[in-house]
Short mmCIF file of C-alpha atoms in Angstrom, two decimals:
data_model
loop_
_atom_site.label_atom_id
_atom_site.label_comp_id
_atom_site.label_asym_id
_atom_site.label_seq_id
_atom_site.Cartn_x
_atom_site.Cartn_y
_atom_site.Cartn_z
CA MET A 1 82.37 118.27 99.99
CA THR A 2 80.33 115.47 98.62
CA ASP A 3 80.36 111.75 98.43
CA HIS A 4 78.80 110.34 95.23
CA PHE A 5 79.65 106.82 95.95
CA SER A 6 77.94 104.90 98.93
CA ALA A 7 74.50 106.46 98.38
CA PRO A 8 74.55 108.78 95.11
CA GLY A 9 73.46 112.15 96.19
CA GLU A 10 73.93 111.80 99.81
CA PRO A 11 76.31 114.60 101.17
CA LEU A 12 78.91 114.91 103.59
CA SER A 13 77.36 117.36 106.12
CA PRO A 14 79.51 120.38 106.49
CA THR A 15 78.14 120.95 110.05
CA HIS A 16 80.44 120.25 113.10
CA LEU A 17 79.84 117.23 115.25
CA SER A 18 80.83 117.29 118.89
CA PRO A 19 81.70 113.95 120.71
CA THR A 20 79.38 112.32 123.12
CA ALA A 21 80.68 112.80 126.72
CA LEU A 22 80.02 109.34 128.60
CA ALA A 23 79.67 109.39 132.49
CA HIS A 24 81.32 106.87 134.64
CA ALA A 25 82.02 106.63 138.18
CA SER A 26 85.74 106.76 137.89
CA GLY A 27 85.39 110.18 136.51
CA VAL A 28 87.81 109.37 133.68
CA PRO A 29 87.12 111.50 130.49
CA ALA A 30 85.37 109.33 128.05
CA HIS A 31 84.06 110.41 124.73
CA LEU A 32 82.09 108.55 121.82
CA PHE A 33 82.47 109.91 118.35
CA ALA A 34 79.31 108.87 116.29
CA SER A 35 76.75 110.84 114.25
CA PRO A 36 73.12 110.11 114.82
CA GLU A 37 73.23 108.06 111.61
CA VAL A 38 75.69 105.67 112.91
CA PRO A 39 74.33 102.56 114.85
CA ILE A 40 76.07 101.94 117.98
CA GLU A 41 75.45 98.74 119.85
CA ARG A 42 74.29 99.29 123.49
CA ALA A 43 76.18 96.22 124.57
CA ALA A 44 79.23 97.36 122.98
CA LEU A 45 79.20 100.74 124.76
CA GLN A 46 78.54 99.12 128.15
CA ASP A 47 81.86 96.78 127.36
CA ALA A 48 83.73 99.75 126.47
CA LEU A 49 82.69 101.85 129.67
CA ARG A 50 83.65 98.61 131.95
CA LEU A 51 87.27 99.07 130.67
CA LEU A 52 87.21 102.33 133.08
CA ASP A 53 86.61 100.07 136.07
CA LEU A 54 90.55 99.43 135.54
CA HIS A 55 91.02 102.97 137.03
CA ALA A 56 90.02 101.98 140.62
CA ALA A 57 91.59 98.61 140.23
CA ALA A 58 94.89 99.90 139.27
CA ARG A 59 94.82 102.43 142.18
CA THR A 60 94.43 99.51 144.65
CA LEU A 61 98.15 98.54 143.51
CA ASP A 62 99.48 102.14 143.68
CA PRO A 63 97.47 105.30 143.84
CA ALA A 64 99.85 106.75 140.89
CA LEU A 65 98.39 104.19 138.49
CA GLY A 66 95.31 105.02 136.72
CA VAL A 67 93.27 105.64 133.28
CA GLU A 68 93.41 108.93 131.93
CA ALA A 69 90.96 108.78 129.00
CA LEU A 70 88.98 106.67 126.82
CA ALA A 71 87.78 107.41 123.21
CA LEU A 72 85.37 105.26 120.96
CA THR A 73 85.43 105.58 117.41
CA PRO A 74 82.37 105.30 114.97
CA ASP A 75 83.25 101.82 114.05
CA LEU A 76 82.57 100.58 117.56
CA HIS A 77 81.29 97.06 117.92
CA ARG A 78 81.56 94.25 120.33
CA ALA A 79 84.55 91.84 120.40
CA SER A 80 86.51 89.90 122.85
CA PRO A 81 88.11 91.13 125.05
CA ALA A 82 87.22 94.55 124.39
CA PRO A 83 85.05 96.40 121.74
CA VAL A 84 86.61 97.11 118.41
CA GLY A 85 86.99 100.75 118.13
CA THR A 86 88.64 101.46 121.37
CA ALA A 87 91.50 103.87 122.41
CA LEU A 88 92.41 103.58 126.09
CA LEU A 89 95.21 105.93 127.71
CA THR A 90 96.60 104.67 130.92
CA ARG A 91 99.15 105.84 133.45
CA GLY A 92 101.82 103.48 134.90
CA PHE A 93 100.44 100.22 133.77
CA LEU A 94 99.29 98.27 130.68
CA ALA A 95 96.59 96.25 129.81
CA PRO A 96 97.98 93.48 127.16
CA HIS A 97 94.69 91.67 127.05
CA LEU A 98 92.83 94.65 125.64
CA ILE A 99 94.27 94.42 122.15
CA GLY A 100 93.48 90.63 121.74
CA ASN A 101 95.54 88.22 119.66
CA ASP A 102 95.99 89.95 116.30
CA LEU A 103 98.93 91.93 117.54
CA GLY A 104 100.08 94.54 114.95
CA CYS A 105 97.03 94.26 112.68
CA GLY A 106 96.83 97.11 110.26
CA MET A 107 96.45 98.56 106.95
CA ARG A 108 98.77 99.42 104.16
CA LEU A 109 98.47 101.16 100.76
CA HIS A 110 100.51 101.11 97.85
CA LEU A 111 100.53 103.24 94.60
CA THR A 112 100.93 101.20 91.31
CA GLY A 113 101.47 104.02 88.63
CA LEU A 114 98.79 102.04 86.67
CA ARG A 115 95.44 103.53 85.35
CA ALA A 116 92.47 101.81 85.93
CA ASP A 117 91.13 102.01 82.44
CA ASP A 118 94.48 99.94 81.41
CA LEU A 119 93.77 97.43 83.92
CA ARG A 120 90.14 97.05 83.37
CA PRO A 121 90.12 94.92 80.26
CA HIS A 122 92.50 92.36 81.86
CA LEU A 123 90.46 91.84 85.21
CA ASP A 124 89.62 88.18 84.09
CA ALA A 125 93.62 87.47 83.83
CA LEU A 126 94.52 89.41 86.86
CA GLU A 127 91.87 87.03 88.88
CA ARG A 128 93.64 84.03 87.52
CA GLU A 129 97.18 85.28 88.56
CA LEU A 130 95.94 86.51 91.78
CA ARG A 131 94.46 82.98 92.67
CA ALA A 132 97.52 81.33 91.61
CA VAL A 133 100.11 83.44 93.58
CA PHE A 134 97.82 83.66 96.74
CA PHE A 135 96.32 80.12 96.94
CA GLN A 136 97.97 77.84 94.28
CA GLY A 137 101.65 77.74 95.42
CA ARG A 138 103.21 80.57 93.23
CA ARG A 139 104.30 82.78 95.81
CA ALA A 140 107.82 81.41 95.86
CA LEU A 141 109.11 83.54 98.81
CA SER A 142 112.31 82.27 100.29
CA LEU A 143 114.27 84.04 103.01
CA SER A 144 117.46 83.13 105.19
CA GLY A 145 117.15 83.03 108.93
CA ARG A 146 119.14 86.34 109.16
CA GLN A 147 116.50 88.18 107.08
CA ARG A 148 113.55 86.61 109.02
CA GLU A 149 115.32 87.65 112.20
CA ALA A 150 115.85 91.30 110.98
CA LEU A 151 112.04 91.41 110.10
CA LEU A 152 111.28 90.36 113.66
CA ARG A 153 113.67 92.87 115.30
CA GLY A 154 113.46 95.98 113.06
CA GLY A 155 110.61 95.63 110.66
CA VAL A 156 110.67 96.10 106.93
CA PRO A 157 113.69 98.41 106.82
CA GLU A 158 115.84 95.77 108.49
CA LEU A 159 114.38 93.01 106.48
CA LEU A 160 115.49 94.91 103.25
CA ALA A 161 118.62 95.96 104.58
CA ALA A 162 119.76 92.30 105.51
CA PRO A 163 122.36 90.63 103.57
CA ARG A 164 120.68 88.63 100.65
CA PRO A 165 121.73 84.78 100.42
CA ALA A 166 123.20 83.69 97.15
CA GLY A 167 120.63 82.28 94.79
CA GLN A 168 117.54 83.96 96.46
CA ARG A 169 115.09 84.48 93.85
CA GLY A 170 111.12 84.17 93.17
CA LEU A 171 109.21 86.85 95.11
CA TRP A 172 112.36 88.34 96.43
CA ASP A 173 113.58 89.64 93.13
CA LEU A 174 110.10 92.31 93.59
CA LEU A 175 110.41 92.54 97.38
CA GLY A 176 113.94 93.08 97.61
CA ALA A 177 113.71 96.05 95.22
CA GLN A 178 111.14 97.95 97.48
CA GLU A 179 111.90 101.13 99.45
CA PRO A 180 111.51 100.72 103.03
CA GLY A 181 108.45 102.92 102.87
CA PRO A 182 106.67 104.56 106.27
CA ALA A 183 108.98 104.15 109.32
CA PRO A 184 107.81 101.23 111.70
CA GLN A 185 105.50 102.13 114.43
CA ALA A 186 107.20 99.80 116.88
CA PRO A 187 110.70 100.09 117.83
CA PHE A 188 113.73 97.83 117.56
CA VAL A 189 113.67 94.64 119.34
CA HIS A 190 116.85 94.05 121.29
CA GLY A 191 116.04 91.03 123.59
CA PRO A 192 115.63 87.25 122.84
CA LEU A 193 113.22 86.09 120.44
CA ASP A 194 111.46 83.17 122.02
CA GLY A 195 109.48 80.51 120.28
CA VAL A 196 110.56 81.13 116.80
CA ARG A 197 113.91 79.04 116.47
CA ASP A 198 111.90 76.49 113.94
CA TRP A 199 110.69 79.32 111.84
CA LEU A 200 113.90 81.23 111.73
CA GLY A 201 115.76 78.10 110.22
CA ASP A 202 119.41 78.20 108.80
CA ARG A 203 120.81 81.55 109.56
CA GLU A 204 122.54 81.86 106.05
CA ARG A 205 120.54 79.47 103.74
CA ALA A 206 117.48 80.60 102.29
CA SER A 207 114.40 78.38 102.51
CA PHE A 208 110.74 78.80 101.29
CA ASP A 209 108.47 80.64 103.77
CA THR A 210 105.18 79.06 104.62
CA GLN A 211 103.81 81.99 106.67
CA LEU A 212 104.47 85.19 105.26
CA GLY A 213 101.85 85.88 102.44
CA SER A 214 98.95 84.62 104.12
CA VAL A 215 95.88 87.15 104.04
CA GLY A 216 94.55 85.52 107.14
CA GLY A 217 90.74 85.23 107.94
CA GLY A 218 87.74 87.23 109.06
CA ASN A 219 87.72 90.67 107.91
CA HIS A 220 91.28 90.58 106.39
CA PHE A 221 91.51 91.38 102.66
CA VAL A 222 93.78 92.40 99.91
CA GLU A 223 92.18 94.80 97.33
CA VAL A 224 92.94 96.16 94.18
CA GLN A 225 91.12 99.58 93.93
CA GLU A 226 90.67 102.62 91.53
CA VAL A 227 90.87 106.27 93.06
CA ALA A 228 87.26 107.14 92.19
CA ALA A 229 87.57 111.02 93.26
CA ALA A 230 90.04 113.31 95.09
CA LEU A 231 87.99 114.72 97.84
CA ASP A 232 91.15 116.81 99.08
CA ARG A 233 92.98 117.69 95.87
CA HIS A 234 95.96 119.25 97.75
CA ALA A 235 96.70 116.36 100.12
CA ALA A 236 95.72 113.82 97.33
CA TYR A 237 98.33 115.33 94.78
CA ALA A 238 100.97 115.65 97.44
CA TRP A 239 100.46 112.02 98.41
CA GLY A 240 100.58 110.74 94.45
CA VAL A 241 97.10 109.75 94.69
CA ARG A 242 95.12 110.88 91.18
CA PRO A 243 91.86 109.87 89.87
CA GLY A 244 91.53 107.12 87.89
CA ALA A 245 94.78 105.35 89.29
CA VAL A 246 95.13 101.74 90.67
CA VAL A 247 96.22 101.35 94.31
CA VAL A 248 96.43 98.25 96.42
CA MET A 249 95.27 98.12 100.01
CA VAL A 250 96.00 95.31 102.47
CA HIS A 251 94.44 94.40 105.67
CA SER A 252 96.26 91.70 107.58
CA GLY A 253 97.79 90.98 110.94
CA SER A 254 100.51 89.06 112.63
CA LEU A 255 99.17 85.39 111.58
CA GLY A 256 99.90 82.66 114.13
CA PHE A 257 102.65 84.59 115.45
CA GLY A 258 100.20 86.93 117.04
CA HIS A 259 99.07 83.88 119.42
CA LEU A 260 102.60 83.01 120.05
CA PHE A 261 103.68 86.46 120.94
CA GLY A 262 100.24 87.55 122.53
CA ALA A 263 100.65 84.65 125.27
CA GLN A 264 104.05 86.21 126.02
CA LEU A 265 102.73 89.76 126.00
CA ARG A 266 100.04 88.37 128.66
CA THR A 267 102.70 86.35 130.76
CA TRP A 268 103.17 88.67 133.54
CA ALA A 269 99.65 90.61 133.54
CA GLN A 270 97.85 89.98 136.96
CA ALA A 271 94.41 89.70 137.92
CA VAL A 272 93.15 92.60 140.22
CA PRO A 273 89.78 92.60 142.05
CA GLY A 274 87.34 94.69 140.53
CA ALA A 275 89.42 94.97 137.24
CA PRO A 276 87.72 93.75 133.71
CA MET A 277 91.04 92.11 132.55
CA PRO A 278 94.52 91.58 133.95
CA LEU A 279 96.85 94.45 134.13
CA LEU A 280 100.75 94.91 134.33
CA PRO A 281 102.55 97.68 136.07
CA ALA A 282 105.07 99.39 134.02
CA ASP A 283 107.93 98.97 136.57
CA HIS A 284 107.32 95.04 136.39
CA PRO A 285 110.65 93.62 135.52
CA GLY A 286 108.86 91.30 132.92
CA VAL A 287 107.72 94.49 130.87
CA PRO A 288 110.91 94.65 128.68
CA GLY A 289 110.32 91.28 127.36
CA VAL A 290 106.29 91.78 127.09
CA LEU A 291 107.23 94.92 124.75
CA ASP A 292 109.63 93.03 122.69
CA ALA A 293 107.10 90.13 121.90
CA LEU A 294 104.57 92.99 121.14
CA HIS A 295 107.11 94.91 118.94
CA ALA A 296 108.35 91.55 117.32
CA ALA A 297 104.63 90.75 116.52
CA ALA A 298 103.96 94.06 114.80
CA HIS A 299 107.04 94.03 112.71
CA LEU A 300 106.04 90.74 111.29
CA ALA A 301 102.59 91.88 110.67
CA SER A 302 103.98 94.94 108.63
CA GLY A 303 106.30 92.64 106.74
CA ASN A 304 103.53 90.46 105.97
CA ARG A 305 101.51 93.27 104.54
CA LEU A 306 104.33 94.24 102.21
CA VAL A 307 104.60 90.71 101.09
CA LEU A 308 100.87 90.63 100.11
CA ALA A 309 101.08 93.79 98.42
CA CYS A 310 104.21 92.58 96.34
CA MET A 311 102.14 89.35 95.53
CA VAL A 312 99.57 91.58 93.92
CA ARG A 313 102.17 93.43 91.93
CA SER A 314 103.77 90.26 90.80
CA ALA A 315 100.22 89.31 89.67
CA LEU A 316 99.62 92.41 87.75
CA GLY A 317 103.06 92.02 85.87
CA ARG A 318 102.04 88.65 84.69
CA ALA A 319 98.48 89.63 83.84
CA LEU A 320 99.14 92.64 81.72
CA PRO A 321 100.49 92.83 78.19
CA PRO A 322 104.25 93.64 77.76
CA GLY A 323 104.59 97.64 77.90
CA VAL A 324 101.51 98.36 80.16
CA LEU A 325 103.49 97.79 83.30
CA ALA A 326 107.27 98.17 83.33
CA ASP A 327 109.40 96.01 85.43
CA ASP A 328 110.90 98.82 87.20
CA GLN A 329 107.81 101.01 87.73
CA PRO A 330 107.94 102.30 91.36
CA PHE A 331 105.47 100.75 93.87
CA PRO A 332 105.66 103.09 96.67
CA ALA A 333 103.85 102.52 100.15
CA LEU A 334 101.86 105.43 101.13
CA SER A 335 100.80 104.18 104.27
CA ASP A 336 101.28 101.31 106.90
CA ALA A 337 99.88 101.52 110.44
CA PRO A 338 98.68 99.14 113.15
CA HIS A 339 95.30 99.34 114.77
CA ASN A 340 95.70 96.77 117.45
CA PHE A 341 98.85 97.86 119.22
CA ILE A 342 100.09 99.58 122.48
CA TRP A 343 102.29 102.68 122.12
CA SER A 344 104.29 104.40 124.57
CA ALA A 345 102.65 107.95 125.00
CA GLY A 346 105.50 109.36 127.16
CA GLU A 347 105.70 110.30 130.97
CA GLY A 348 104.80 106.84 131.98
CA ARG A 349 101.69 106.65 129.71
CA TRP A 350 100.54 104.03 127.49
CA LEU A 351 98.06 104.41 124.43
CA HIS A 352 96.02 101.10 123.65
CA ARG A 353 94.32 100.95 120.52
CA LYS A 354 92.01 97.83 119.48
CA GLY A 355 90.76 98.45 116.08
CA ALA A 356 91.41 102.13 116.13
CA THR A 357 93.95 103.50 113.73
CA PRO A 358 96.53 106.38 114.59
CA ALA A 359 95.40 109.64 112.99
CA ALA A 360 98.18 112.10 114.03
CA ALA A 361 97.79 115.75 113.29
CA PRO A 362 99.63 117.75 110.47
CA GLY A 363 103.31 118.21 111.58
CA PRO A 364 106.99 118.62 110.12
CA GLN A 365 106.73 115.13 108.53
CA THR A 366 103.37 114.94 107.60
CA PRO A 367 102.07 118.46 106.66
CA TYR A 368 98.65 117.37 105.63
CA GLY A 369 98.18 114.80 108.74
CA GLU A 370 98.83 111.20 109.06
CA PRO A 371 97.36 108.99 106.18
CA VAL A 372 94.51 107.11 107.51
CA LEU A 373 92.96 104.22 105.68
CA ILE A 374 89.05 103.40 106.30
CA PRO A 375 87.74 100.47 104.15
CA GLY A 376 84.02 99.80 103.67
CA SER A 377 82.45 96.31 103.36
CA MET A 378 83.04 94.34 100.28
CA GLY A 379 81.64 96.20 97.21
CA ASP A 380 81.20 99.51 98.97
CA PHE A 381 83.84 102.31 98.80
CA SER A 382 86.92 102.84 100.88
CA TYR A 383 88.43 105.97 101.95
CA LEU A 384 91.98 107.54 102.43
CA LEU A 385 91.91 110.43 105.03
CA ALA A 386 94.18 112.69 106.62
CA GLY A 387 94.44 112.65 110.48
CA GLN A 388 93.70 115.76 112.59
CA GLY A 389 94.92 114.43 115.79
CA HIS A 390 91.84 115.22 117.80
CA PRO A 391 92.99 115.25 121.38
CA LEU A 392 89.66 113.61 122.90
CA ALA A 393 89.97 110.97 120.31
CA LEU A 394 93.33 110.41 121.55
CA GLY A 395 94.60 110.95 117.95
CA SER A 396 92.64 107.95 116.63
CA ALA A 397 90.16 107.12 113.82
CA SER A 398 88.17 104.09 112.89
CA HIS A 399 90.03 101.22 111.15
CA GLY A 400 86.78 100.37 109.04
CA ALA A 401 82.96 100.65 108.62
CA GLY A 402 82.48 98.39 111.68
CA ARG A 403 80.18 95.37 111.94
CA ARG A 404 76.35 95.70 112.26
CA GLN A 405 75.83 92.19 112.61
CA PRO A 406 77.82 89.46 114.84
CA ARG A 407 79.19 86.64 112.68
CA GLY A 408 76.76 84.27 113.88
CA ALA A 409 73.76 86.69 112.72
CA ALA A 410 75.39 87.17 109.40
CA MET A 411 75.51 83.40 108.90
CA ARG A 412 71.86 83.37 108.49
CA LEU A 413 71.94 85.16 105.28
CA SER A 414 70.48 83.09 102.50
CA ASP A 415 72.67 81.66 99.74
CA ALA A 416 70.69 83.61 97.32
CA ASP A 417 71.04 86.71 98.70
CA LEU A 418 74.62 86.27 99.06
CA ARG A 419 75.12 85.14 95.52
CA ARG A 420 73.25 88.29 94.42
CA ALA A 421 75.53 90.55 96.31
CA LEU A 422 78.63 88.76 95.09
CA ASP A 423 77.46 88.90 91.42
CA THR A 424 78.36 92.69 91.38
CA LEU A 425 81.69 92.09 92.88
CA ARG A 426 84.82 90.41 92.01
CA VAL A 427 86.09 88.30 94.98
CA VAL A 428 89.17 85.81 94.63
CA THR A 429 89.13 82.99 96.90
CA PRO A 430 90.96 79.80 97.04
CA ILE A 431 88.36 78.14 94.61
CA ASP A 432 86.74 79.88 91.59
CA LEU A 433 83.13 80.18 92.73
CA ARG A 434 81.79 80.49 89.18
CA ALA A 435 83.58 77.06 88.09
CA ALA A 436 83.24 75.11 91.29
CA ARG A 437 81.21 71.81 92.04
CA ALA A 438 78.02 72.86 93.73
CA ASP A 439 78.97 71.35 96.99
CA ILE A 440 82.17 73.10 97.24
CA ARG A 441 80.72 76.23 96.39
CA ALA A 442 78.24 75.95 99.06
CA ARG A 443 80.68 75.48 101.73
CA ALA A 444 82.73 78.66 100.08
CA LEU A 445 79.62 80.80 100.17
CA SER A 446 78.87 79.77 103.80
CA ALA A 447 82.23 80.91 104.89
CA LEU A 448 81.89 84.19 102.89
CA LYS A 449 78.53 85.11 104.67
CA GLN A 450 80.18 86.17 107.72
CA GLU A 451 81.87 88.91 105.59
CA ALA A 452 78.78 89.73 103.41
CA PRO A 453 78.30 93.43 102.70
CA GLY A 454 75.15 93.58 104.93
CA ALA A 455 77.20 92.42 107.93
CA TYR A 456 78.56 95.78 108.09
CA LYS A 457 77.79 99.37 108.72
CA ALA A 458 77.43 101.73 105.74
CA VAL A 459 80.75 103.46 105.31
CA THR A 460 79.43 107.13 104.55
CA PRO A 461 78.10 108.02 108.00
CA ILE A 462 81.52 106.62 109.27
CA ILE A 463 83.30 108.81 107.00
CA ASP A 464 80.73 111.96 107.65
CA THR A 465 81.56 111.50 111.39
CA HIS A 466 85.17 111.88 110.78
CA ALA A 467 84.91 114.92 108.61
CA ARG A 468 82.44 116.74 111.09
CA ALA A 469 84.03 115.71 114.24
CA GLY A 470 87.59 116.89 113.01
CA LEU A 471 89.14 113.15 113.51
CA ALA A 472 90.32 113.20 109.83
CA ARG A 473 89.83 114.91 106.62
CA PRO A 474 88.42 112.84 103.64
CA VAL A 475 90.98 112.88 100.93
CA ALA A 476 90.21 110.34 98.38
CA ALA A 477 87.30 107.75 97.68
CA LEU A 478 88.67 104.33 96.34
CA ARG A 479 86.36 101.90 94.42
CA SER A 480 87.18 98.11 94.51
CA LEU A 481 88.00 96.50 91.34
CA LEU A 482 88.94 93.05 92.81
CA THR A 483 89.18 91.65 96.23
CA VAL A 484 91.25 88.84 97.64
CA LYS A 485 89.69 86.80 100.46
CA SER A 486 90.74 83.56 102.28
CA LEU A 487 87.93 81.25 103.29
#
C-alpha cells in the first residue's frame, strides 16, 4: 500500500509497529501509538501520564474505583485540561472535565454522487455560493420548538421524525429529505433540558435558527473533497466511495451549547486530593442529569454537522448548471462520530475520549470496521480508514494530524508565508481574501495563522502509524477542493 499524496513516493511501511508501554507508579496499563516519524511533545506525554494519578485518588473514595487503562493516539498534543489524543478507561467514576467544553465535537462524511471533473469548472461559483450560505444569511433554516427538543433528546433521527410545522421551507426542504444516517452514539435523553428554553421557542411554530449551521472556530471546518485514491478497494466500494467522486467532510462541535451543557456536566464533580482534575463517582445521584447534559450536547453537535453538510449540498445545487446534480440525488452520510465524549463501556466502566475517535473492529453491522475520518491540515490530504478495534488503544484512533505548534507560536508566521500557503488552496471565509481591503485582509490572515498548514503534523506518518499498529486500515485518500473556515 503506497501513499502518493502528502509526499510523493513516500510509502506506507508494511512492517508491524508495536505501541510503547508507558510506566507509571499506579501500575495502570498505558500505551502510546506513534512511529518514530511522529513528533510527540514531552510535555503532552507528561500531562497524559498525570491523568493516571486519578487511580490512587479515586481509590481514596472507594477501593473499588480506579483507572483501568490509558491509550494515546499519534495526534497527541497539549490542550487544556487534558491532551488531545487521549482515551481513558475508568471503573466506577467519571472525569467530566477531561473532555473539555466542546462536548460531542466530531466528524461527518457525506457522499454527493458528483464527479470532481464535473465540479472543477464551477469552483468559483461554488465559492460564492458557499460564502453566501455560510456567512451572508442565505442559510434560512427554520425549526419549531418541538423539532429543536427532538434533536436534543434523540439526535438526528428524532429531528427528522418530528412533525413538520406548516410553511416550513428554506434549508429544511433539503434537510427534511435526508435519511437518518449513522445511529447516534449518545442515548435518548429522558430528563429535563435545563437552560435552553429561550432557544427552543414556540413548540409548534417555526422560527429561524441562529445557532445551527455555525462552523465554529479553531480547527473546525467544512470541506468539499475529491476521492484521490481507493487504498482498500473492497471497503471503499462497499461504502460507495469511488476514485474521482466528490464527498463533503464536516468537523464541528456543540457550539455555545457545549459550554452550557459542559457546566451542567461538571456540576457534581468533586476535587479529591492528589487528583489532576475533579471526579464523579458513578453512583452519585447527580449522574443521570450529568449524562443527560452530555448526551444532549452530543445530539446537538451531530445535528449541526448534518445542517452544515446540507448547506454545502444547497450551495452545490445553486452553483452547478442544470442537469449536473439532480434535486433528488441521494446525499447519504457514511460516518458521524464524536471524539470528545464519554461512553458507557459496561460493567461500571466509562471510556473517556478527548480528541480520539471510535475505531471499532469489524462486526455484523460494520463488516470492514467502523469508518474513521482523519483529516490533515489545510491543503494536505485527509483519509478515510476502517477501524480495527485495537484493545490496547481502547478501540480508538486519531481525530486528525494533531498540532505541531501551539496557537501562539503559529501566530508568528509571516503574512507573506501564509499568503504563499493560501495561494495553492481555496479557503472560503466570511470575506473574500482576494477582494478585501488591505486592513481587513490583514486581520483575516492573522486569524488564519493559527490554522496554517505548518502548525500541524504531517498526516502521512499519522496514517502510517494507524496502518502498521493495527489501529485502523486506510481505505481512501481524500484531496481538498475547497475549505470553509470561520475567522
